PDB file of C-alpha atoms in Angstrom:
ATOM      1  CA  PRO A   1      22.296  -1.913 -13.693  1.00  0.00           C
ATOM      2  CA  PHE A   2      18.816  -3.306 -14.159  1.00  0.00           C
ATOM      3  CA  MET A   3      16.965  -0.373 -12.639  1.00  0.00           C
ATOM      4  CA  ARG A   4      18.512   3.043 -12.185  1.00  0.00           C
ATOM      5  CA  TRP A   5      16.240   4.085  -9.373  1.00  0.00           C
ATOM      6  CA  LYS A   6      17.725   7.554  -8.801  1.00  0.00           C
ATOM      7  CA  GLU A   7      17.187   8.514 -12.431  1.00  0.00           C
ATOM      8  CA  ARG A   8      13.693   7.010 -12.388  1.00  0.00           C
ATOM      9  CA  TYR A   9      12.772   8.990  -9.267  1.00  0.00           C
ATOM     10  CA  LEU A  10      14.115  12.198 -10.837  1.00  0.00           C
ATOM     11  CA  TYR A  11      12.138  11.673 -14.046  1.00  0.00           C
ATOM     12  CA  CYS A  12       8.985  10.838 -12.087  1.00  0.00           C
ATOM     13  CA  MET A  13       9.239  13.910  -9.898  1.00  0.00           C
ATOM     14  CA  GLU A  14      10.017  16.084 -12.922  1.00  0.00           C
ATOM     15  CA  GLY A  15       6.764  14.873 -14.476  1.00  0.00           C
ATOM     16  CA  VAL A  16       4.854  15.379 -11.227  1.00  0.00           C
ATOM     17  CA  ASN A  17       6.151  18.933 -10.843  1.00  0.00           C
ATOM     18  CA  ARG A  18       5.470  19.764 -14.494  1.00  0.00           C
ATOM     19  CA  ALA A  19       1.884  18.447 -14.248  1.00  0.00           C
ATOM     20  CA  ALA A  20       1.271  20.331 -10.994  1.00  0.00           C
ATOM     21  CA  ALA A  21       2.572  23.568 -12.510  1.00  0.00           C
ATOM     22  CA  ALA A  22       0.458  23.146 -15.642  1.00  0.00           C
ATOM     23  CA  THR A  23      -2.796  22.341 -13.849  1.00  0.00           C
ATOM     24  CA  GLY A  24      -2.444  24.119 -10.525  1.00  0.00           C
ATOM     25  CA  GLU A  25      -3.471  20.846  -8.868  1.00  0.00           C
ATOM     26  CA  VAL A  26      -1.579  18.696  -6.401  1.00  0.00           C
ATOM     27  CA  LYS A  27      -0.018  15.730  -8.205  1.00  0.00           C
ATOM     28  CA  GLY A  28       2.004  12.780  -7.021  1.00  0.00           C
ATOM     29  CA  SER A  29       3.617   9.479  -7.870  1.00  0.00           C
ATOM     30  CA  TYR A  30       4.215   6.375  -5.799  1.00  0.00           C
ATOM     31  CA  LEU A  31       7.998   5.988  -5.825  1.00  0.00           C
ATOM     32  CA  ASN A  32       8.729   2.310  -5.177  1.00  0.00           C
ATOM     33  CA  VAL A  33      11.498   1.982  -2.590  1.00  0.00           C
ATOM     34  CA  THR A  34      11.413  -1.836  -2.450  1.00  0.00           C
ATOM     35  CA  SER A  35      14.878  -3.344  -2.447  1.00  0.00           C
ATOM     36  CA  ALA A  36      16.870  -6.324  -1.201  1.00  0.00           C
ATOM     37  CA  THR A  37      17.878  -4.894   2.194  1.00  0.00           C
ATOM     38  CA  MET A  38      16.503  -2.448   4.733  1.00  0.00           C
ATOM     39  CA  GLU A  39      19.579  -0.262   4.277  1.00  0.00           C
ATOM     40  CA  GLN A  40      18.838   0.062   0.562  1.00  0.00           C
ATOM     41  CA  MET A  41      15.162   0.786   1.230  1.00  0.00           C
ATOM     42  CA  TYR A  42      16.095   3.489   3.732  1.00  0.00           C
ATOM     43  CA  GLU A  43      18.476   5.007   1.178  1.00  0.00           C
ATOM     44  CA  ARG A  44      15.792   5.034  -1.498  1.00  0.00           C
ATOM     45  CA  ALA A  45      13.130   6.381   0.859  1.00  0.00           C
ATOM     46  CA  ASP A  46      15.424   9.155   2.088  1.00  0.00           C
ATOM     47  CA  TYR A  47      16.231  10.100  -1.504  1.00  0.00           C
ATOM     48  CA  ALA A  48      12.530  10.126  -2.442  1.00  0.00           C
ATOM     49  CA  TYR A  49      11.872  12.342   0.576  1.00  0.00           C
ATOM     50  CA  SER A  50      14.660  14.726  -0.486  1.00  0.00           C
ATOM     51  CA  LEU A  51      12.982  15.107  -3.891  1.00  0.00           C
ATOM     52  CA  GLY A  52       9.760  16.278  -2.253  1.00  0.00           C
ATOM     53  CA  THR A  53       7.466  13.310  -2.759  1.00  0.00           C
ATOM     54  CA  VAL A  54       4.821  12.781  -0.098  1.00  0.00           C
ATOM     55  CA  ILE A  55       4.241   9.070  -0.732  1.00  0.00           C
ATOM     56  CA  VAL A  56       6.467   6.031  -1.125  1.00  0.00           C
ATOM     57  CA  MET A  57       5.524   2.508  -2.132  1.00  0.00           C
ATOM     58  CA  ILE A  58       6.716  -0.880  -0.941  1.00  0.00           C
ATOM     59  CA  ASP A  59       5.883  -4.367  -2.205  1.00  0.00           C
ATOM     60  CA  LEU A  60       4.163  -7.014  -0.094  1.00  0.00           C
ATOM     61  CA  VAL A  61       6.970  -9.463  -0.915  1.00  0.00           C
ATOM     62  CA  ILE A  62       9.448  -7.657   1.378  1.00  0.00           C
ATOM     63  CA  GLY A  63       7.822  -9.366   4.363  1.00  0.00           C
ATOM     64  CA  TYR A  64       5.906  -8.246   7.395  1.00  0.00           C
ATOM     65  CA  SER A  65       8.822  -7.114   9.553  1.00  0.00           C
ATOM     66  CA  ALA A  66      10.199  -4.958   6.746  1.00  0.00           C
ATOM     67  CA  ILE A  67       6.719  -3.570   6.035  1.00  0.00           C
ATOM     68  CA  GLN A  68       6.275  -2.527   9.650  1.00  0.00           C
ATOM     69  CA  THR A  69       9.784  -1.073   9.749  1.00  0.00           C
ATOM     70  CA  MET A  70       9.063   1.040   6.660  1.00  0.00           C
ATOM     71  CA  ALA A  71       5.771   2.140   8.244  1.00  0.00           C
ATOM     72  CA  ILE A  72       7.708   3.416  11.254  1.00  0.00           C
ATOM     73  CA  TRP A  73      10.101   5.261   8.911  1.00  0.00           C
ATOM     74  CA  ALA A  74       7.142   6.809   7.043  1.00  0.00           C
ATOM     75  CA  ARG A  75       5.555   8.045  10.309  1.00  0.00           C
ATOM     76  CA  LYS A  76       8.780   9.726  11.359  1.00  0.00           C
ATOM     77  CA  ALA A  77       9.152  11.335   7.915  1.00  0.00           C
ATOM     78  CA  GLN A  78       5.435  12.296   7.843  1.00  0.00           C
ATOM     79  CA  MET A  79       5.011  10.471   4.551  1.00  0.00           C
ATOM     80  CA  ILE A  80       2.253   8.236   3.217  1.00  0.00           C
ATOM     81  CA  LEU A  81       3.114   4.548   2.796  1.00  0.00           C
ATOM     82  CA  HIS A  82       1.430   2.659  -0.056  1.00  0.00           C
ATOM     83  CA  LEU A  83       1.578  -1.114  -0.248  1.00  0.00           C
ATOM     84  CA  HIS A  84       1.717  -2.756  -3.668  1.00  0.00           C
ATOM     85  CA  ARG A  85       0.196  -6.244  -3.636  1.00  0.00           C
ATOM     86  CA  ALA A  86       3.140  -7.824  -5.492  1.00  0.00           C
ATOM     87  CA  GLY A  87       3.186 -11.478  -4.470  1.00  0.00           C
ATOM     88  CA  ASN A  88      -0.354 -11.471  -3.064  1.00  0.00           C
ATOM     89  CA  SER A  89      -1.744 -13.991  -5.536  1.00  0.00           C
ATOM     90  CA  THR A  90       0.746 -16.672  -4.509  1.00  0.00           C
ATOM     91  CA  TYR A  91      -1.246 -17.280  -1.354  1.00  0.00           C
ATOM     92  CA  ALA A  92      -4.504 -15.356  -1.642  1.00  0.00           C
ATOM     93  CA  ARG A  93      -5.719 -16.198  -5.144  1.00  0.00           C
ATOM     94  CA  GLN A  94      -6.364 -19.909  -4.692  1.00  0.00           C
ATOM     95  CA  LYS A  95      -9.867 -20.931  -3.651  1.00  0.00           C
ATOM     96  CA  ASN A  96      -8.871 -24.203  -1.944  1.00  0.00           C
ATOM     97  CA  HIS A  97      -5.896 -23.078   0.129  1.00  0.00           C
ATOM     98  CA  GLY A  98      -4.085 -19.941   1.190  1.00  0.00           C
ATOM     99  CA  ILE A  99      -5.605 -16.965   2.957  1.00  0.00           C
ATOM    100  CA  ASN A 100      -8.234 -14.421   2.074  1.00  0.00           C
ATOM    101  CA  PHE A 101      -7.104 -10.934   1.125  1.00  0.00           C
ATOM    102  CA  ARG A 102      -9.118  -9.599   4.080  1.00  0.00           C
ATOM    103  CA  VAL A 103      -6.489 -11.116   6.400  1.00  0.00           C
ATOM    104  CA  ILE A 104      -3.774  -9.186   4.562  1.00  0.00           C
ATOM    105  CA  CYS A 105      -5.892  -6.016   4.844  1.00  0.00           C
ATOM    106  CA  LYS A 106      -6.042  -6.440   8.618  1.00  0.00           C
ATOM    107  CA  TRP A 107      -2.339  -7.257   8.962  1.00  0.00           C
ATOM    108  CA  MET A 108      -1.338  -4.251   6.870  1.00  0.00           C
ATOM    109  CA  ARG A 109      -3.600  -1.962   8.856  1.00  0.00           C
ATOM    110  CA  MET A 110      -2.008  -3.179  12.083  1.00  0.00           C
ATOM    111  CA  ALA A 111       1.488  -2.871  10.569  1.00  0.00           C
ATOM    112  CA  GLY A 112       0.943   0.819   9.786  1.00  0.00           C
ATOM    113  CA  VAL A 113       0.383   0.843   6.025  1.00  0.00           C
ATOM    114  CA  ASP A 114      -1.591   3.922   4.937  1.00  0.00           C
ATOM    115  CA  HIS A 115      -2.838   2.858   1.545  1.00  0.00           C
ATOM    116  CA  ILE A 116      -3.344  -0.390  -0.349  1.00  0.00           C
ATOM    117  CA  HIS A 117      -5.135  -1.253  -3.569  1.00  0.00           C
ATOM    118  CA  ALA A 118      -7.949  -3.493  -2.396  1.00  0.00           C
ATOM    119  CA  GLY A 119      -9.102  -4.701  -5.813  1.00  0.00           C
ATOM    120  CA  THR A 120     -11.906  -4.137  -8.271  1.00  0.00           C
ATOM    121  CA  VAL A 121     -14.771  -6.151  -9.687  1.00  0.00           C
ATOM    122  CA  VAL A 122     -12.802  -6.718 -12.927  1.00  0.00           C
ATOM    123  CA  GLY A 123      -9.149  -7.356 -13.785  1.00  0.00           C
ATOM    124  CA  LYS A 124      -6.450  -9.351 -12.066  1.00  0.00           C
ATOM    125  CA  LEU A 125      -7.535  -8.214  -8.599  1.00  0.00           C
ATOM    126  CA  GLU A 126     -11.140  -8.995  -9.417  1.00  0.00           C
ATOM    127  CA  GLY A 127     -13.685 -10.085  -6.902  1.00  0.00           C
ATOM    128  CA  ASP A 128     -17.341 -10.137  -6.081  1.00  0.00           C
ATOM    129  CA  PRO A 129     -18.497  -6.487  -5.775  1.00  0.00           C
ATOM    130  CA  LEU A 130     -19.753  -6.953  -2.216  1.00  0.00           C
ATOM    131  CA  MET A 131     -16.579  -8.783  -1.173  1.00  0.00           C
ATOM    132  CA  VAL A 132     -14.420  -5.970  -2.599  1.00  0.00           C
ATOM    133  CA  ARG A 133     -16.522  -3.427  -0.690  1.00  0.00           C
ATOM    134  CA  GLY A 134     -15.886  -5.495   2.437  1.00  0.00           C
ATOM    135  CA  PHE A 135     -12.117  -5.261   1.779  1.00  0.00           C
ATOM    136  CA  TYR A 136     -12.341  -1.480   1.491  1.00  0.00           C
ATOM    137  CA  ASN A 137     -14.477  -1.235   4.624  1.00  0.00           C
ATOM    138  CA  THR A 138     -11.939  -3.378   6.492  1.00  0.00           C
ATOM    139  CA  LEU A 139      -9.226  -0.929   5.483  1.00  0.00           C
ATOM    140  CA  LEU A 140     -11.123   2.320   6.063  1.00  0.00           C
ATOM    141  CA  LEU A 141     -13.764   2.119   8.765  1.00  0.00           C
ATOM    142  CA  THR A 142     -13.060   2.397  12.479  1.00  0.00           C
ATOM    143  CA  GLU A 143     -15.933   0.064  13.321  1.00  0.00           C
ATOM    144  CA  LEU A 144     -17.306  -2.870  11.334  1.00  0.00           C
ATOM    145  CA  LYS A 145     -20.594  -4.663  11.872  1.00  0.00           C
ATOM    146  CA  VAL A 146     -21.437  -8.189  10.757  1.00  0.00           C
ATOM    147  CA  ASN A 147     -22.234  -8.197   7.041  1.00  0.00           C
ATOM    148  CA  LEU A 148     -22.151 -11.706   5.608  1.00  0.00           C
ATOM    149  CA  ALA A 149     -22.547 -10.526   2.006  1.00  0.00           C
ATOM    150  CA  GLU A 150     -19.345  -8.478   2.363  1.00  0.00           C
ATOM    151  CA  GLY A 151     -17.530 -11.289   4.151  1.00  0.00           C
ATOM    152  CA  LEU A 152     -17.645  -9.646   7.588  1.00  0.00           C
ATOM    153  CA  PHE A 153     -18.440 -12.458  10.003  1.00  0.00           C
ATOM    154  CA  PHE A 154     -18.058 -10.588  13.284  1.00  0.00           C
ATOM    155  CA  ASP A 155     -18.036  -7.031  14.631  1.00  0.00           C
ATOM    156  CA  MET A 156     -14.647  -5.317  14.732  1.00  0.00           C
ATOM    157  CA  ASP A 157     -13.738  -2.148  16.580  1.00  0.00           C
ATOM    158  CA  TRP A 158     -10.495  -0.690  15.206  1.00  0.00           C
ATOM    159  CA  ALA A 159     -10.694   2.253  17.622  1.00  0.00           C
ATOM    160  CA  SER A 160      -8.169   4.826  16.409  1.00  0.00           C
ATOM    161  CA  LEU A 161      -6.064   2.347  14.411  1.00  0.00           C
ATOM    162  CA  ARG A 162      -6.001   3.690  10.858  1.00  0.00           C
TER     163      ARG A 162
END
């Protein structure tokens, strides 16, 4: 097969455990459970859980219903859910059409994603430094105030929604 995910998970967790033992620090790896069906993602997530990982990763391309479903699974398993932005640039990278990444940040927050890479000022997820800070603030803060430089055009109260 193309990707032997069980073996990959085992090798990853072996490395994580070896590094933790050598340094005395908590270590981790984002085991990607993305697959073609929910049944396969559940199988992969359950296996990752059985190996002792505390975080699993899914790709944006699985769709919003699947993302929210995996967020529910992660809550029940008391695991952290990381979202990989795979596919993001197909609709967020263009200046003349598509949507801004801030919209995705809000959707993912409402869907229950715990962690997402919001970009940097260099590289393929590059952006204006203030705009990137606005993305992070959108993901992290419980209350946002208007800040035009960061792309925040109105106040937002997220209450307890993390």
